[in-house]
Amino acid sequence: MPKRLIIAIDGPAGAGKSTVARALAGRLGLTYIDSGATYRAVALKAVESGVSPDDPAAVIELVNRSKVGFVAKDGDWHVTLDGCDVTGLIRTPEVTQAAAWVSRVPEVRQKLIALQREVAREAGVVMEGRDIGTVVFPDAPLKIFLEADPSERARRRLDQEQAGGRRAGLSATADEIRQRDRLDAERKVSPLVPAADAVRIDSTDLSAEEVLERILSLAADRGLIRERGTL
Ligand code: DC
């Protein structure tokens, strides 16, 4: 049994990655890491500094004078920007849109991928993102590519936004998801594609619990965990 189990959960926005990755980490006593939060932290800095996120040269200059990190807090890993915990500031629509742009810049990815690898050095992790199974941890023994119909992803994202107190409409959310899908899939570096050895799970008609059970049984079949879902 490996001492440091790494499970990669990739997929498009709204497929249910965060809910499932967090629950899986909780069940297995692994650390849950949201790699998207690191791109969002850089995007936040661009927004706050008035740097245009679709200007790669300005974004490179910005990331070179930024310090993104993780800090353990309340049993969770929070993302930091220049030493401050910014976890509560990175989910605004403006930051979401800026993140889709800054994550296209290879120099940004290089720096943040090094950080994502670093945080998994000490402990086993469930890491969610877009390129965890393809680029960040190509040797991960279990890679999941979680998908769902775009309309279902928009509906879930709308629920999240409304639960967070934001006013959003279904058609605006569906447009935003479509635009992010396009930016994520079309970029030259680390485009959103499943790893050749990823297991694809379509969560459109599955509850989070059903997805979790499916992943646990895959992990058990591969001898990564015990039958009852413990390490
Ligand atoms: O998962 P998320 O919505 O928080 O991700 C924010 C942005 O960062 C999104 O546009 C995709 C990008 N991202 C990425 O390019 N690679 C990752 N591993 C994670 C997120």
Coordinates of C-alpha atoms and ligand atoms in Angstrom, one line a residue:
M1 CA 0.0 0.0 0.0
P2 CA 1.5 3.4 -1.0
K3 CA 2.3 5.7 1.9
R4 CA 1.3 8.8 0.0
L5 CA -1.8 8.1 -2.1
I6 CA -2.6 10.7 -4.7
I7 CA -6.0 10.7 -6.3
A8 CA -6.6 13.1 -9.2
I9 CA -10.0 14.5 -10.0
D10 CA -10.3 16.5 -13.2
G11 CA -13.1 17.8 -15.2
P12 CA -15.0 20.9 -16.4
A13 CA -16.6 23.5 -14.2
G14 CA -19.7 22.4 -12.4
A15 CA -19.2 18.7 -12.8
G16 CA -19.2 18.2 -9.1
K17 CA -15.4 17.8 -8.5
S18 CA -15.2 19.9 -5.3
T19 CA -18.0 18.1 -3.5
V20 CA -16.8 14.7 -4.5
A21 CA -13.0 15.4 -3.9
R22 CA -13.7 16.9 -0.5
A23 CA -15.9 14.0 0.6
L24 CA -13.4 11.4 -0.7
A25 CA -10.5 13.1 1.1
G26 CA -12.7 13.1 4.3
R27 CA -13.5 9.4 4.0
L28 CA -9.9 8.4 3.4
G29 CA -8.2 10.9 5.8
L30 CA -6.3 12.5 2.9
T31 CA -5.8 16.2 2.3
Y32 CA -8.2 17.9 -0.1
I33 CA -6.5 20.4 -2.4
D34 CA -8.4 22.7 -4.8
S35 CA -5.7 23.5 -7.4
G36 CA -8.1 26.0 -9.1
A37 CA -7.8 28.2 -6.0
T38 CA -4.2 28.9 -7.0
Y39 CA -5.2 30.3 -10.4
R40 CA -8.0 32.2 -8.7
A41 CA -5.5 33.8 -6.3
V42 CA -3.4 35.1 -9.3
A43 CA -6.6 36.3 -10.9
L44 CA -7.6 38.1 -7.8
K45 CA -4.2 39.9 -7.8
A46 CA -4.7 40.9 -11.4
V47 CA -8.2 42.3 -10.7
E48 CA -7.0 44.1 -7.6
S49 CA -4.0 45.6 -9.3
G50 CA -5.9 46.7 -12.4
V51 CA -3.9 44.3 -14.6
S52 CA -5.7 43.0 -17.6
P53 CA -5.9 39.2 -17.2
D54 CA -5.9 38.7 -21.0
D55 CA -2.5 40.5 -21.3
P56 CA 0.0 37.7 -20.9
A57 CA 3.1 39.9 -20.5
A58 CA 1.4 41.9 -17.8
V59 CA 0.2 38.7 -16.1
I60 CA 3.8 37.2 -16.2
E61 CA 5.1 40.4 -14.6
L62 CA 2.4 40.2 -12.0
V63 CA 2.9 36.5 -11.1
N64 CA 6.7 37.1 -10.8
R65 CA 6.1 39.5 -8.0
S66 CA 3.4 37.4 -6.3
K67 CA 3.6 34.8 -3.6
V68 CA 0.9 32.2 -3.8
G69 CA 0.8 29.5 -1.1
F70 CA -1.4 27.2 1.0
V71 CA -2.0 27.3 4.8
A72 CA -3.8 24.7 6.9
K73 CA -6.8 26.2 8.6
D74 CA -9.8 24.7 10.4
G75 CA -8.9 21.2 9.0
D76 CA -8.8 22.6 5.4
W77 CA -6.2 24.1 3.1
H78 CA -6.7 27.8 2.4
V79 CA -4.9 29.6 -0.4
T80 CA -2.7 32.6 0.4
L81 CA -1.7 35.5 -1.7
D82 CA 1.4 37.5 -0.5
G83 CA 0.9 36.0 2.9
C84 CA -2.8 36.8 3.3
D85 CA -5.6 34.1 3.3
V86 CA -7.7 35.0 0.3
T87 CA -9.9 32.0 0.3
G88 CA -13.0 34.1 0.9
L89 CA -12.3 36.5 -1.9
I90 CA -11.7 34.3 -5.0
R91 CA -15.2 33.2 -5.9
T92 CA -16.6 36.4 -7.4
P93 CA -17.7 36.3 -11.0
E94 CA -14.9 38.8 -11.9
V95 CA -12.2 36.6 -10.4
T96 CA -13.8 33.5 -12.0
Q97 CA -13.5 35.1 -15.4
A98 CA -10.0 36.4 -14.9
A99 CA -8.9 33.0 -13.7
A100 CA -9.9 31.5 -17.0
W101 CA -7.5 33.9 -18.7
V102 CA -4.5 33.8 -16.4
S103 CA -4.5 30.0 -16.4
R104 CA -3.7 30.1 -20.1
V105 CA -0.3 31.6 -19.5
P106 CA 2.5 28.9 -19.4
E107 CA 4.7 30.9 -16.9
V108 CA 1.7 31.1 -14.5
R109 CA 1.0 27.4 -14.8
Q110 CA 4.7 26.4 -14.3
K111 CA 4.8 28.4 -11.0
L112 CA 1.5 27.1 -9.7
I113 CA 2.1 23.5 -10.7
A114 CA 5.4 23.5 -8.6
L115 CA 3.3 24.7 -5.6
Q116 CA 0.7 22.0 -6.2
R117 CA 3.3 19.3 -6.3
E118 CA 5.0 20.8 -3.2
V119 CA 1.8 20.7 -1.1
A120 CA 1.5 17.0 -1.8
R121 CA 5.0 16.1 -0.8
E122 CA 4.2 15.4 2.9
A123 CA 0.8 13.8 2.8
G124 CA -1.6 11.9 0.6
V125 CA -4.0 14.1 -1.3
V126 CA -7.1 14.2 -3.3
M127 CA -6.4 17.1 -5.8
E128 CA -9.0 18.5 -8.1
G129 CA -8.4 20.6 -11.2
R130 CA -8.1 20.3 -15.0
D131 CA -4.6 18.9 -15.5
I132 CA -3.9 16.9 -12.3
G133 CA -3.9 13.5 -14.0
T134 CA -2.2 14.7 -17.2
V135 CA 0.5 17.1 -16.0
V136 CA 0.7 17.7 -12.2
F137 CA 0.6 14.0 -11.1
P138 CA 0.9 11.9 -14.3
D139 CA 1.8 8.9 -12.1
A140 CA -1.2 9.1 -9.8
P141 CA -2.6 5.6 -9.3
L142 CA -6.2 6.7 -9.6
K143 CA -7.4 9.4 -12.0
I144 CA -11.0 10.4 -12.3
F145 CA -12.4 12.6 -15.1
L146 CA -15.7 13.8 -13.9
E147 CA -18.2 15.1 -16.5
A148 CA -21.9 16.1 -16.6
D149 CA -24.2 17.6 -19.2
P150 CA -23.6 21.4 -19.6
S151 CA -27.2 22.2 -18.7
E152 CA -26.9 20.1 -15.4
R153 CA -23.5 21.8 -14.7
A154 CA -25.1 25.2 -15.2
R155 CA -28.0 24.3 -12.8
R156 CA -25.5 23.1 -10.1
R157 CA -23.4 26.2 -10.5
L158 CA -26.5 28.4 -10.2
D159 CA -27.5 26.6 -6.9
Q160 CA -24.0 27.2 -5.5
E161 CA -24.0 30.9 -6.5
Q162 CA -27.5 31.4 -5.0
A163 CA -26.5 29.6 -1.8
G164 CA -23.5 32.0 -1.6
G165 CA -25.9 34.9 -1.7
R166 CA -25.2 36.0 -5.3
R167 CA -27.9 36.9 -7.7
A168 CA -27.4 35.0 -10.9
G169 CA -29.7 33.7 -13.7
L170 CA -29.6 30.3 -15.4
S171 CA -28.9 31.6 -18.9
A172 CA -26.0 33.9 -17.7
T173 CA -24.6 30.9 -15.7
A174 CA -24.9 28.6 -18.7
D175 CA -23.1 31.3 -20.9
E176 CA -20.4 31.6 -18.3
I177 CA -19.9 27.8 -18.2
R178 CA -19.8 27.6 -22.0
Q179 CA -17.2 30.3 -22.2
R180 CA -15.0 28.7 -19.5
D181 CA -15.3 25.3 -21.2
R182 CA -14.1 26.9 -24.4
L183 CA -11.1 28.7 -22.7
D184 CA -10.1 25.5 -20.7
A185 CA -10.4 23.2 -23.7
E186 CA -8.8 25.4 -26.3
R187 CA -5.7 26.6 -24.5
K188 CA -2.3 25.5 -25.8
V189 CA -0.8 24.4 -22.4
S190 CA -2.6 21.8 -20.3
P191 CA -5.9 21.9 -22.1
L192 CA -8.8 20.2 -20.4
V193 CA -8.5 16.6 -21.7
P194 CA -8.9 13.3 -19.8
A195 CA -5.6 11.5 -19.1
A196 CA -5.4 8.3 -21.2
D197 CA -5.6 6.2 -18.0
A198 CA -8.4 8.3 -16.4
V199 CA -11.7 6.7 -15.5
R200 CA -14.5 8.8 -16.9
I201 CA -17.6 9.2 -14.7
D202 CA -20.6 11.0 -16.0
S203 CA -22.3 12.5 -13.0
T204 CA -25.4 14.0 -14.8
D205 CA -27.8 11.4 -13.2
L206 CA -25.7 10.5 -10.2
S207 CA -25.8 11.9 -6.7
A208 CA -22.5 13.0 -5.1
E209 CA -22.8 9.9 -2.8
E210 CA -23.1 7.6 -5.8
V211 CA -20.1 9.1 -7.5
L212 CA -18.1 8.8 -4.2
E213 CA -19.1 5.1 -3.9
R214 CA -18.0 4.5 -7.4
I215 CA -14.6 6.1 -6.8
L216 CA -14.1 4.2 -3.5
S217 CA -14.9 0.9 -5.3
L218 CA -12.4 1.7 -8.0
A219 CA -9.8 2.5 -5.4
A220 CA -10.5 -0.8 -3.6
D221 CA -10.4 -2.8 -6.8
R222 CA -6.9 -1.4 -7.4
G223 CA -5.8 -2.3 -3.9
L224 CA -5.3 1.3 -2.9
I225 CA -7.7 1.2 0.0
R226 CA -9.4 -1.4 2.1
E227 CA -12.8 -2.7 1.1
R228 CA -14.8 -0.5 3.5
G229 CA -13.3 2.7 2.2
T230 CA -10.3 3.3 4.5
L231 CA -6.7 3.6 3.8
Ligands
DC1 O1 -11.9 24.9 -10.7 P1 -12.0 26.4 -10.7 O2 -13.3 26.9 -11.4 O3 -11.8 27.0 -9.4 O4 -10.8 26.9 -11.6 C1 -10.5 28.2 -11.8 C2 -9.8 28.4 -13.2 O5 -8.5 27.8 -13.2 C3 -10.6 27.8 -14.4 O6 -10.7 28.7 -15.4 C4 -9.7 26.6 -14.8 C5 -8.3 26.9 -14.2 N1 -7.7 25.7 -13.7 C6 -6.7 25.2 -14.5 O7 -6.4 25.7 -15.6 N2 -6.0 24.1 -14.0 C7 -6.3 23.6 -12.9 N3 -5.6 22.5 -12.4 C8 -7.3 24.1 -12.1 C9 -8.0 25.2 -12.5

